[in-house]
Amino acid sequence: DEEEDPVDHKLEVETACAPKCEAFVRAYEACATRIESDETGEAHCTGQYFDMYKCVDECAKKEIMERTV
């Protein structure tokens, strides 16, 4: 019996979670647009980025863990 290679469902699950985190995605995108013209290099969207990915991670973690068992 030949074992199949494991499949990483993380990207698929995260993509499915994105609509549930739409407000965070919009906030990050708005920030990114706002700082495009920053010539100092000091502006950043770190807070919005982490908020967005925390939402996606929270949504995705249960399904990812269920698929790995």
mmCIF file of N, CA and C in Angstrom:
data_model
loop_
_atom_site.group_PDB
_atom_site.id
_atom_site.type_symbol
_atom_site.label_atom_id
_atom_site.label_comp_id
_atom_site.label_asym_id
_atom_site.label_seq_id
_atom_site.Cartn_x
_atom_site.Cartn_y
_atom_site.Cartn_z
ATOM 1 N N ASP A 1 0.830 -1.189 0.000
ATOM 2 C CA ASP A 1 0.000 0.000 0.000
ATOM 3 C C ASP A 1 0.872 1.249 0.000
ATOM 4 N N GLU A 2 0.647 2.063 -1.014
ATOM 5 C CA GLU A 2 1.418 3.299 -1.130
ATOM 6 C C GLU A 2 0.633 4.456 -0.516
ATOM 7 N N GLU A 3 1.295 5.182 0.384
ATOM 8 C CA GLU A 3 0.648 6.324 1.020
ATOM 9 C C GLU A 3 0.663 7.519 0.090
ATOM 10 N N GLU A 4 -0.435 8.283 0.123
ATOM 11 C CA GLU A 4 -0.496 9.509 -0.658
ATOM 12 C C GLU A 4 0.209 10.621 0.105
ATOM 13 N N ASP A 5 0.747 11.577 -0.647
ATOM 14 C CA ASP A 5 1.354 12.739 -0.014
ATOM 15 C C ASP A 5 0.267 13.533 0.708
ATOM 16 N N PRO A 6 0.606 14.080 1.854
ATOM 17 C CA PRO A 6 -0.382 14.885 2.574
ATOM 18 C C PRO A 6 -0.728 16.150 1.783
ATOM 19 N N VAL A 7 -1.948 16.599 1.952
ATOM 20 C CA VAL A 7 -2.416 17.803 1.271
ATOM 21 C C VAL A 7 -2.534 18.913 2.304
ATOM 22 N N ASP A 8 -1.989 20.069 1.979
ATOM 23 C CA ASP A 8 -2.071 21.227 2.867
ATOM 24 C C ASP A 8 -3.326 22.022 2.505
ATOM 25 N N HIS A 9 -4.302 22.011 3.392
ATOM 26 C CA HIS A 9 -5.571 22.691 3.149
ATOM 27 C C HIS A 9 -5.583 24.111 3.707
ATOM 28 N N LYS A 10 -4.473 24.562 4.253
ATOM 29 C CA LYS A 10 -4.427 25.855 4.936
ATOM 30 C C LYS A 10 -4.879 26.999 4.034
ATOM 31 N N LEU A 11 -4.326 27.111 2.846
ATOM 32 C CA LEU A 11 -4.679 28.214 1.953
ATOM 33 C C LEU A 11 -6.157 28.162 1.578
ATOM 34 N N GLU A 12 -6.648 26.972 1.300
ATOM 35 C CA GLU A 12 -8.065 26.793 0.948
ATOM 36 C C GLU A 12 -8.972 27.253 2.092
ATOM 37 N N VAL A 13 -8.651 26.850 3.302
ATOM 38 C CA VAL A 13 -9.464 27.206 4.464
ATOM 39 C C VAL A 13 -9.361 28.699 4.745
ATOM 40 N N GLU A 14 -8.161 29.256 4.663
ATOM 41 C CA GLU A 14 -7.995 30.692 4.895
ATOM 42 C C GLU A 14 -8.774 31.506 3.872
ATOM 43 N N THR A 15 -8.761 31.077 2.624
ATOM 44 C CA THR A 15 -9.504 31.774 1.579
ATOM 45 C C THR A 15 -11.002 31.732 1.881
ATOM 46 N N ALA A 16 -11.479 30.606 2.361
ATOM 47 C CA ALA A 16 -12.891 30.478 2.720
ATOM 48 C C ALA A 16 -13.248 31.365 3.911
ATOM 49 N N CYS A 17 -12.291 31.644 4.778
ATOM 50 C CA CYS A 17 -12.535 32.480 5.953
ATOM 51 C C CYS A 17 -12.483 33.976 5.636
ATOM 52 N N ALA A 18 -11.863 34.346 4.549
ATOM 53 C CA ALA A 18 -11.676 35.760 4.224
ATOM 54 C C ALA A 18 -12.977 36.566 4.250
ATOM 55 N N PRO A 19 -14.082 36.065 3.692
ATOM 56 C CA PRO A 19 -15.315 36.859 3.741
ATOM 57 C C PRO A 19 -15.793 37.153 5.162
ATOM 58 N N LYS A 20 -15.511 36.262 6.093
ATOM 59 C CA LYS A 20 -15.914 36.476 7.483
ATOM 60 C C LYS A 20 -15.077 37.577 8.132
ATOM 61 N N CYS A 21 -13.944 37.890 7.526
ATOM 62 C CA CYS A 21 -13.024 38.891 8.070
ATOM 63 C C CYS A 21 -12.968 40.126 7.173
ATOM 64 N N GLU A 22 -14.019 40.331 6.406
ATOM 65 C CA GLU A 22 -14.020 41.394 5.406
ATOM 66 C C GLU A 22 -13.726 42.778 5.987
ATOM 67 N N ALA A 23 -14.256 43.081 7.160
ATOM 68 C CA ALA A 23 -14.020 44.394 7.764
ATOM 69 C C ALA A 23 -12.531 44.604 8.029
ATOM 70 N N PHE A 24 -11.842 43.567 8.495
ATOM 71 C CA PHE A 24 -10.406 43.669 8.759
ATOM 72 C C PHE A 24 -9.612 43.776 7.458
ATOM 73 N N VAL A 25 -10.044 43.044 6.437
ATOM 74 C CA VAL A 25 -9.384 43.113 5.128
ATOM 75 C C VAL A 25 -9.523 44.524 4.566
ATOM 76 N N ARG A 26 -10.727 45.081 4.648
ATOM 77 C CA ARG A 26 -10.947 46.447 4.140
ATOM 78 C C ARG A 26 -10.104 47.461 4.906
ATOM 79 N N ALA A 27 -10.009 47.314 6.214
ATOM 80 C CA ALA A 27 -9.207 48.242 7.021
ATOM 81 C C ALA A 27 -7.740 48.171 6.618
ATOM 82 N N TYR A 28 -7.233 46.962 6.388
ATOM 83 C CA TYR A 28 -5.842 46.808 5.965
ATOM 84 C C TYR A 28 -5.624 47.418 4.586
ATOM 85 N N GLU A 29 -6.517 47.134 3.646
ATOM 86 C CA GLU A 29 -6.384 47.673 2.292
ATOM 87 C C GLU A 29 -6.472 49.194 2.287
ATOM 88 N N ALA A 30 -7.361 49.762 3.107
ATOM 89 C CA ALA A 30 -7.481 51.216 3.197
ATOM 90 C C ALA A 30 -6.191 51.818 3.739
ATOM 91 N N CYS A 31 -5.608 51.187 4.730
ATOM 92 C CA CYS A 31 -4.342 51.659 5.286
ATOM 93 C C CYS A 31 -3.236 51.589 4.243
ATOM 94 N N ALA A 32 -3.159 50.471 3.537
ATOM 95 C CA ALA A 32 -2.119 50.302 2.516
ATOM 96 C C ALA A 32 -2.235 51.380 1.446
ATOM 97 N N THR A 33 -3.448 51.694 1.049
ATOM 98 C CA THR A 33 -3.665 52.752 0.059
ATOM 99 C C THR A 33 -3.246 54.100 0.628
ATOM 100 N N ARG A 34 -3.601 54.334 1.886
ATOM 101 C CA ARG A 34 -3.292 55.604 2.541
ATOM 102 C C ARG A 34 -1.789 55.853 2.631
ATOM 103 N N ILE A 35 -1.004 54.821 2.858
ATOM 104 C CA ILE A 35 0.430 55.035 3.076
ATOM 105 C C ILE A 35 1.273 54.899 1.808
ATOM 106 N N GLU A 36 0.635 54.612 0.679
ATOM 107 C CA GLU A 36 1.395 54.479 -0.570
ATOM 108 C C GLU A 36 2.239 55.710 -0.862
ATOM 109 N N SER A 37 1.720 56.873 -0.511
ATOM 110 C CA SER A 37 2.430 58.109 -0.831
ATOM 111 C C SER A 37 3.404 58.550 0.262
ATOM 112 N N ASP A 38 3.535 57.766 1.311
ATOM 113 C CA ASP A 38 4.452 58.114 2.396
ATOM 114 C C ASP A 38 5.891 57.978 1.914
ATOM 115 N N GLU A 39 6.585 59.080 1.882
ATOM 116 C CA GLU A 39 7.971 59.069 1.418
ATOM 117 C C GLU A 39 8.963 58.911 2.560
ATOM 118 N N THR A 40 8.481 58.982 3.794
ATOM 119 C CA THR A 40 9.388 58.874 4.936
ATOM 120 C C THR A 40 9.726 57.423 5.260
ATOM 121 N N GLY A 41 8.850 56.516 4.857
ATOM 122 C CA GLY A 41 9.053 55.111 5.186
ATOM 123 C C GLY A 41 8.656 54.773 6.610
ATOM 124 N N GLU A 42 8.067 55.732 7.303
ATOM 125 C CA GLU A 42 7.691 55.519 8.695
ATOM 126 C C GLU A 42 6.269 55.001 8.864
ATOM 127 N N ALA A 43 5.417 55.260 7.888
ATOM 128 C CA ALA A 43 4.027 54.807 7.988
ATOM 129 C C ALA A 43 3.975 53.295 7.771
ATOM 130 N N HIS A 44 3.079 52.647 8.467
ATOM 131 C CA HIS A 44 2.943 51.197 8.318
ATOM 132 C C HIS A 44 1.515 50.782 8.643
ATOM 133 N N CYS A 45 1.198 49.576 8.313
ATOM 134 C CA CYS A 45 -0.133 49.011 8.564
ATOM 135 C C CYS A 45 -0.023 47.745 9.399
ATOM 136 N N THR A 46 0.965 47.696 10.248
ATOM 137 C CA THR A 46 1.225 46.498 11.035
ATOM 138 C C THR A 46 0.024 46.098 11.882
ATOM 139 N N GLY A 47 -0.590 47.058 12.540
ATOM 140 C CA GLY A 47 -1.748 46.756 13.384
ATOM 141 C C GLY A 47 -2.896 46.160 12.595
ATOM 142 N N GLN A 48 -3.191 46.775 11.456
ATOM 143 C CA GLN A 48 -4.276 46.281 10.608
ATOM 144 C C GLN A 48 -3.945 44.903 10.045
ATOM 145 N N TYR A 49 -2.688 44.694 9.710
ATOM 146 C CA TYR A 49 -2.248 43.405 9.175
ATOM 147 C C TYR A 49 -2.464 42.299 10.209
ATOM 148 N N PHE A 50 -2.009 42.549 11.429
ATOM 149 C CA PHE A 50 -2.159 41.539 12.476
ATOM 150 C C PHE A 50 -3.625 41.305 12.831
ATOM 151 N N ASP A 51 -4.435 42.364 12.840
ATOM 152 C CA ASP A 51 -5.866 42.197 13.105
ATOM 153 C C ASP A 51 -6.511 41.311 12.045
ATOM 154 N N MET A 52 -6.155 41.550 10.779
ATOM 155 C CA MET A 52 -6.715 40.778 9.672
ATOM 156 C C MET A 52 -6.334 39.305 9.800
ATOM 157 N N TYR A 53 -5.062 39.033 10.032
ATOM 158 C CA TYR A 53 -4.633 37.641 10.110
ATOM 159 C C TYR A 53 -5.067 36.945 11.390
ATOM 160 N N LYS A 54 -5.266 37.673 12.457
ATOM 161 C CA LYS A 54 -5.803 37.062 13.674
ATOM 162 C C LYS A 54 -7.221 36.569 13.407
ATOM 163 N N CYS A 55 -8.006 37.384 12.718
ATOM 164 C CA CYS A 55 -9.374 36.992 12.374
ATOM 165 C C CYS A 55 -9.368 35.741 11.503
ATOM 166 N N VAL A 56 -8.544 35.734 10.469
ATOM 167 C CA VAL A 56 -8.471 34.580 9.564
ATOM 168 C C VAL A 56 -7.993 33.342 10.323
ATOM 169 N N ASP A 57 -6.970 33.493 11.143
ATOM 170 C CA ASP A 57 -6.447 32.355 11.910
ATOM 171 C C ASP A 57 -7.492 31.780 12.861
ATOM 172 N N GLU A 58 -8.209 32.659 13.554
ATOM 173 C CA GLU A 58 -9.238 32.198 14.484
ATOM 174 C C GLU A 58 -10.320 31.420 13.745
ATOM 175 N N CYS A 59 -10.702 31.911 12.579
ATOM 176 C CA CYS A 59 -11.724 31.243 11.777
ATOM 177 C C CYS A 59 -11.225 29.894 11.270
ATOM 178 N N ALA A 60 -9.990 29.847 10.828
ATOM 179 C CA ALA A 60 -9.462 28.668 10.134
ATOM 180 C C ALA A 60 -8.958 27.565 11.059
ATOM 181 N N LYS A 61 -8.565 27.894 12.271
ATOM 182 C CA LYS A 61 -7.846 26.914 13.095
ATOM 183 C C LYS A 61 -8.627 25.632 13.357
ATOM 184 N N LYS A 62 -9.914 25.728 13.637
ATOM 185 C CA LYS A 62 -10.681 24.522 13.956
ATOM 186 C C LYS A 62 -10.748 23.587 12.752
ATOM 187 N N GLU A 63 -11.069 24.134 11.584
ATOM 188 C CA GLU A 63 -11.192 23.280 10.401
ATOM 189 C C GLU A 63 -9.845 22.694 9.987
ATOM 190 N N ILE A 64 -8.794 23.470 10.095
ATOM 191 C CA ILE A 64 -7.467 22.957 9.743
ATOM 192 C C ILE A 64 -7.095 21.799 10.666
ATOM 193 N N MET A 65 -7.346 21.961 11.956
ATOM 194 C CA MET A 65 -7.018 20.895 12.904
ATOM 195 C C MET A 65 -7.865 19.652 12.650
ATOM 196 N N GLU A 66 -9.127 19.839 12.310
ATOM 197 C CA GLU A 66 -9.989 18.686 12.028
ATOM 198 C C GLU A 66 -9.507 17.923 10.799
ATOM 199 N N ARG A 67 -8.971 18.631 9.830
ATOM 200 C CA ARG A 67 -8.503 17.985 8.599
ATOM 201 C C ARG A 67 -7.164 17.286 8.784
ATOM 202 N N THR A 68 -6.442 17.623 9.841
ATOM 203 C CA THR A 68 -5.125 17.016 10.034
ATOM 204 C C THR A 68 -5.187 15.742 10.867
ATOM 205 N N VAL A 69 -6.313 15.462 11.443
ATOM 206 C CA VAL A 69 -6.444 14.270 12.294
ATOM 207 C C VAL A 69 -6.674 13.045 11.454
#
